[in-house]
Amino acid sequence: MDPLILSRWQFAMTSIYHFLFVPLTLGLGWFVAFMQTRYYQTKDETFHKMAKFWGKLFLINFAMGVVTGIVQEFQFGMNWSEYSRFVGDIFGAPLAIEALLAFFLESIFLGVWIFGEGKVPEKVHLAAIWLAAIGSNLSALWILLANGWMQHPVGYVIDPTTGRPMLNDFLALITNPKGWLFFGHTIAVGLAMASFVILGVSAYHLARKSNVDFFKRSFQIAAIVGLVAALLVIIDGDEQGKYVYETQPMKMASIEALWNTEQPASFSILTIGDLSGKKEVWSLRVPGVTSLLACNNLTCAVQGVNDIQAQYQQQYGPGDYIPLMVFTYWGFRFMITVGFLMVILAVIFLFALRGDLTKVKWMKWVPWVIVLPYIATTSGWIVTEIGRQPWIVQGLLKVQDAVSPNLTTVDLLISLIGYVVVYGTLAVADFYLMKKYAILGPDAAMTESVDAAPSVIGGQD
Amino acid sequence: MSHEFLQVLWFILIVVLWVGFYFLEGFDFGVGMLLPFLGKKDQERRAIINAIGPTWDGNEVWLITAGGAMFAAFPQWYATLFSGFYLALFLLLVALIIRGISFEYRSKDASPKWRATFDWMIAVGSFLAALLLGVAFANLAEGVPINAKMMYTGNLFTLLNPYGLIGGLTTVSVFLLHGANFLSLKLEDELRERANAFAKKLYIAAVVLNLILLITTYIFTDIYAHLGLNPGIVPIVGLLALLVSGYFINRKQEGWAFILVAVNIVFTLITFFMIMFPRVMISSTDPSYSLTIYNASSSAYTLSVMSIVALIFVPIVLIYQGWTYYMFRKRITTKKESLVY
């Protein structure tokens, strides 16, 4: 097997896995900080329990995000050394700043929050969870500015001797609209995912009439935040679509399975492709809607895949510049369908709040909504990352030229299998603990040493 | 500021980040390795973990920042090192993953089997991480096969040479001692006594390995050509600090013992960087293929921007991280009601 293919699989797998945990960390942190603030203000014990209970789930999930995050930083150098050499003058900066500005803040103050209750002043303990939440969201900003640069390079000149991009405008790098659009999308996604996790877990308990007051209030907060966040995700996503139209036309065309340039451009309701994922067999289309998505009117022209391919061949030399459309096309449709479904569900949940939640017949099915944000975020990243293939840096460097040349198939098989085993085992442990603490409910989260076991080796004191 | 000045400045900054990581995570790794041996009962193990509980994650960020800084300031160094030491770093990542997750998960289930598994994962992860870091730094000082295209041409077993392994074992022994000293500072009563007893034994191992490292460094690296027979004050103070720490360990003056071993760790690591400077990856294939701070660095513009960011935020981080150590300065008891799980 080709080391390049294996490196791509490994990067895809570890990144998707890492991002299963990230949005919940981003979103749930705000919820816990809010709940603890309400407790601080009102001294209402329910808010205290809420901060503790949702905080417990937050921590179990947080640990997974942290340990899988180190892999992300290391593998640019490990698997993509030629990429690292090529973009080092630019891409390393936001990565280093992320660690310095965000990771320290997040890690150190989360430590204060976990261990500090009763040991540090109450105000400090409250500040700690806010700083941890700010830190983790700030880390999202820097890594998305880095990713934004790969999708839409700005603020550089090409060094004539090395042919590599050199940073010449740091301000352009940190104000790259691509990165900020990603950031807005991701922050809203985090809140939406946290809301749906809270809704699902609360519904489980409401359907069983356990801790009714606690979970009613949690359900209420999450329904409101969930609706607002899901709407913001869509609004920001729409803005992103327009920016993709301007900056990555091939991604746009492949998302829409638009083969030839159209004016106005139609939107595909259903396209069936052949097995290569790059050829159309049959398609049902609505006229004008892709133009609407791309540039807010029903008349503009949207370039088609074939035309861009021809243009890129002229510009960058021979090669296949068409991404695997089966992923971009279907990934996008999964994402937006689930996104809109989440809005509709949030509205239904808000209406349900007017009655008695424990008497709602469908409540026992609501825990399943937890899977929705996971489907949407995973498909979203697949669209974004596959949509820019074959580029690792849009227009500047191809993935095939970015891989570490010294790695052998054996090296990669060892690491790939190693990651599958370790990540697979951790997923089981994480799921087991999330489920266990979600079902145990708030009282278990309140008593710190409830789980103190009989000693590992000898008897207990 | 000239490009050359910035390149030296960033070499120093990266040394500072690694030194911070070794000093802080050094005792975390030591505590992790000692966990199953020092803690006999569950509450004792919990108390040992809690001694580093609030701070270990922040300590590990020094590693991530060092990695990020190498990428930003010396991309060629980052690229050659990380791709070259691929399997060693993969094992390091696995070690850090299983160790990190275990701190958070070990107490979240009451089953003794569950807890024993995670406790051993902490110990094995800490051991493996310390060993691999030591192996890596010894190889950086010794030189590794690198061709004209800045590409590493060895494999994992190239790194596991005698000097690399001596570097690894020395690091393990000193981190163990550092951890034992830290625990005797942070724990009470019987656990404190036990930690001190461990420190006494580990002291001997650390001294022996340090002396072996000293001698072999003159055999395997170009320290003699680079720094001379008298290598200067840094390595000498580092070794003396370790020797003197034995006196304070015996007298149970834990504070001094901790500081002196910390000096040994910091100064030994600085010595490795001094042997390398201005090279960052020494090529054993041909000295002219070596990566230096001059041919591996980013542009003057990037280094200037990063300098401003670092000079503002490194002090801020130091202040709030230092403050958390002050906040959690009290000794940890094994009394059940005061243990945070």
Short mmCIF file of N, CA, C and O in Angstrom, two decimals, chain A residues 455-458, chain B residues 31-49 106 119-120 183 187 190-191 194-195 198 334:
data_model
loop_
_atom_site.label_atom_id
_atom_site.label_comp_id
_atom_site.label_asym_id
_atom_site.label_seq_id
_atom_site.Cartn_x
_atom_site.Cartn_y
_atom_site.Cartn_z
N SER A 455 -10.54 -0.68 48.18
CA SER A 455 -9.19 -0.42 47.69
C SER A 455 -8.80 -1.33 46.53
O SER A 455 -9.34 -2.40 46.32
N VAL A 456 -7.84 -0.88 45.78
CA VAL A 456 -7.37 -1.65 44.64
C VAL A 456 -6.67 -2.92 45.13
O VAL A 456 -6.85 -3.99 44.59
N ILE A 457 -5.89 -2.72 46.19
CA ILE A 457 -5.07 -3.86 46.63
C ILE A 457 -5.53 -4.35 48.00
O ILE A 457 -5.95 -5.49 48.15
N GLY A 458 -5.47 -3.47 48.99
CA GLY A 458 -5.83 -3.89 50.33
C GLY A 458 -7.20 -3.38 50.74
O GLY A 458 -8.02 -3.06 49.89
N VAL B 31 5.90 11.14 39.19
CA VAL B 31 4.75 10.79 40.03
C VAL B 31 3.95 9.67 39.36
O VAL B 31 3.54 8.70 40.02
N GLY B 32 3.76 9.78 38.05
CA GLY B 32 3.01 8.75 37.34
C GLY B 32 3.67 7.39 37.43
O GLY B 32 3.02 6.37 37.67
N MET B 33 4.99 7.36 37.26
CA MET B 33 5.71 6.08 37.33
C MET B 33 5.66 5.50 38.73
O MET B 33 5.59 4.28 38.92
N LEU B 34 5.68 6.37 39.75
CA LEU B 34 5.71 5.88 41.13
C LEU B 34 4.33 5.43 41.61
O LEU B 34 4.23 4.69 42.60
N LEU B 35 3.28 5.89 40.93
CA LEU B 35 1.90 5.70 41.43
C LEU B 35 1.60 4.28 41.93
O LEU B 35 1.22 4.11 43.10
N PRO B 36 1.78 3.23 41.10
CA PRO B 36 1.37 1.90 41.59
C PRO B 36 2.30 1.36 42.67
O PRO B 36 1.90 0.45 43.42
N PHE B 37 3.51 1.90 42.77
CA PHE B 37 4.46 1.37 43.74
C PHE B 37 4.36 2.08 45.09
O PHE B 37 4.56 1.48 46.13
N LEU B 38 4.02 3.36 45.01
CA LEU B 38 3.95 4.16 46.24
C LEU B 38 2.58 4.05 46.89
O LEU B 38 2.47 4.04 48.12
N GLY B 39 1.53 3.98 46.09
CA GLY B 39 0.18 3.95 46.63
C GLY B 39 -0.30 2.52 46.79
O GLY B 39 -0.46 1.81 45.81
N LYS B 40 -0.54 2.11 48.04
CA LYS B 40 -0.98 0.74 48.27
C LYS B 40 -2.50 0.65 48.27
O LYS B 40 -3.08 -0.33 47.83
N LYS B 41 -3.13 1.68 48.82
CA LYS B 41 -4.59 1.67 48.88
C LYS B 41 -5.16 2.69 47.89
O LYS B 41 -4.44 3.60 47.46
N ASP B 42 -6.45 2.53 47.61
CA ASP B 42 -7.07 3.40 46.62
C ASP B 42 -6.96 4.87 46.99
O ASP B 42 -6.63 5.70 46.16
N GLN B 43 -7.23 5.19 48.28
CA GLN B 43 -7.18 6.59 48.67
C GLN B 43 -5.76 7.15 48.56
O GLN B 43 -5.58 8.32 48.25
N GLU B 44 -4.80 6.30 48.83
CA GLU B 44 -3.42 6.76 48.69
C GLU B 44 -3.11 7.09 47.24
O GLU B 44 -2.49 8.10 46.93
N ARG B 45 -3.58 6.24 46.36
CA ARG B 45 -3.32 6.50 44.93
C ARG B 45 -4.02 7.78 44.49
O ARG B 45 -3.48 8.57 43.73
N ARG B 46 -5.25 7.96 45.00
CA ARG B 46 -5.97 9.18 44.65
C ARG B 46 -5.21 10.41 45.16
O ARG B 46 -5.11 11.42 44.47
N ALA B 47 -4.67 10.30 46.37
CA ALA B 47 -3.92 11.42 46.94
C ALA B 47 -2.68 11.71 46.09
O ALA B 47 -2.35 12.87 45.83
N ILE B 48 -2.02 10.67 45.63
CA ILE B 48 -0.82 10.86 44.80
C ILE B 48 -1.19 11.56 43.49
O ILE B 48 -0.53 12.51 43.08
N ILE B 49 -2.28 11.10 42.88
CA ILE B 49 -2.70 11.74 41.63
C ILE B 49 -3.10 13.19 41.89
O ILE B 49 -2.77 14.09 41.11
N ARG B 106 -9.76 7.25 35.81
CA ARG B 106 -9.49 6.13 36.72
C ARG B 106 -10.47 6.08 37.90
O ARG B 106 -10.80 4.99 38.37
N ASP B 119 -4.45 2.93 36.52
CA ASP B 119 -3.25 3.29 37.28
C ASP B 119 -1.99 2.80 36.57
O ASP B 119 -0.98 3.50 36.50
N TRP B 120 -2.06 1.58 36.06
CA TRP B 120 -0.90 1.05 35.34
C TRP B 120 -0.69 1.75 34.02
O TRP B 120 0.44 1.92 33.56
N LEU B 183 6.59 14.49 45.57
CA LEU B 183 5.57 13.86 46.41
C LEU B 183 5.90 14.01 47.89
O LEU B 183 5.00 14.20 48.72
N LEU B 187 2.84 15.44 50.01
CA LEU B 187 2.00 14.49 50.75
C LEU B 187 2.32 14.55 52.24
O LEU B 187 3.24 15.24 52.68
N GLU B 190 2.54 8.96 56.31
CA GLU B 190 3.18 7.75 55.83
C GLU B 190 3.61 7.86 54.36
O GLU B 190 4.69 7.41 53.98
N LEU B 191 2.74 8.47 53.55
CA LEU B 191 3.07 8.59 52.12
C LEU B 191 4.31 9.45 51.92
O LEU B 191 5.14 9.17 51.06
N ARG B 194 7.23 7.36 52.72
CA ARG B 194 7.48 6.39 51.65
C ARG B 194 8.15 7.07 50.44
O ARG B 194 9.08 6.52 49.86
N ALA B 195 7.63 8.25 50.11
CA ALA B 195 8.21 8.98 48.98
C ALA B 195 9.67 9.30 49.26
O ALA B 195 10.53 9.17 48.37
N PHE B 198 11.80 6.24 48.82
CA PHE B 198 12.02 6.00 47.39
C PHE B 198 13.09 6.95 46.85
O PHE B 198 13.96 6.54 46.08
N THR B 334 -4.77 11.92 52.86
CA THR B 334 -5.51 10.78 52.30
C THR B 334 -6.87 10.64 52.94
O THR B 334 -7.55 9.65 52.73
#
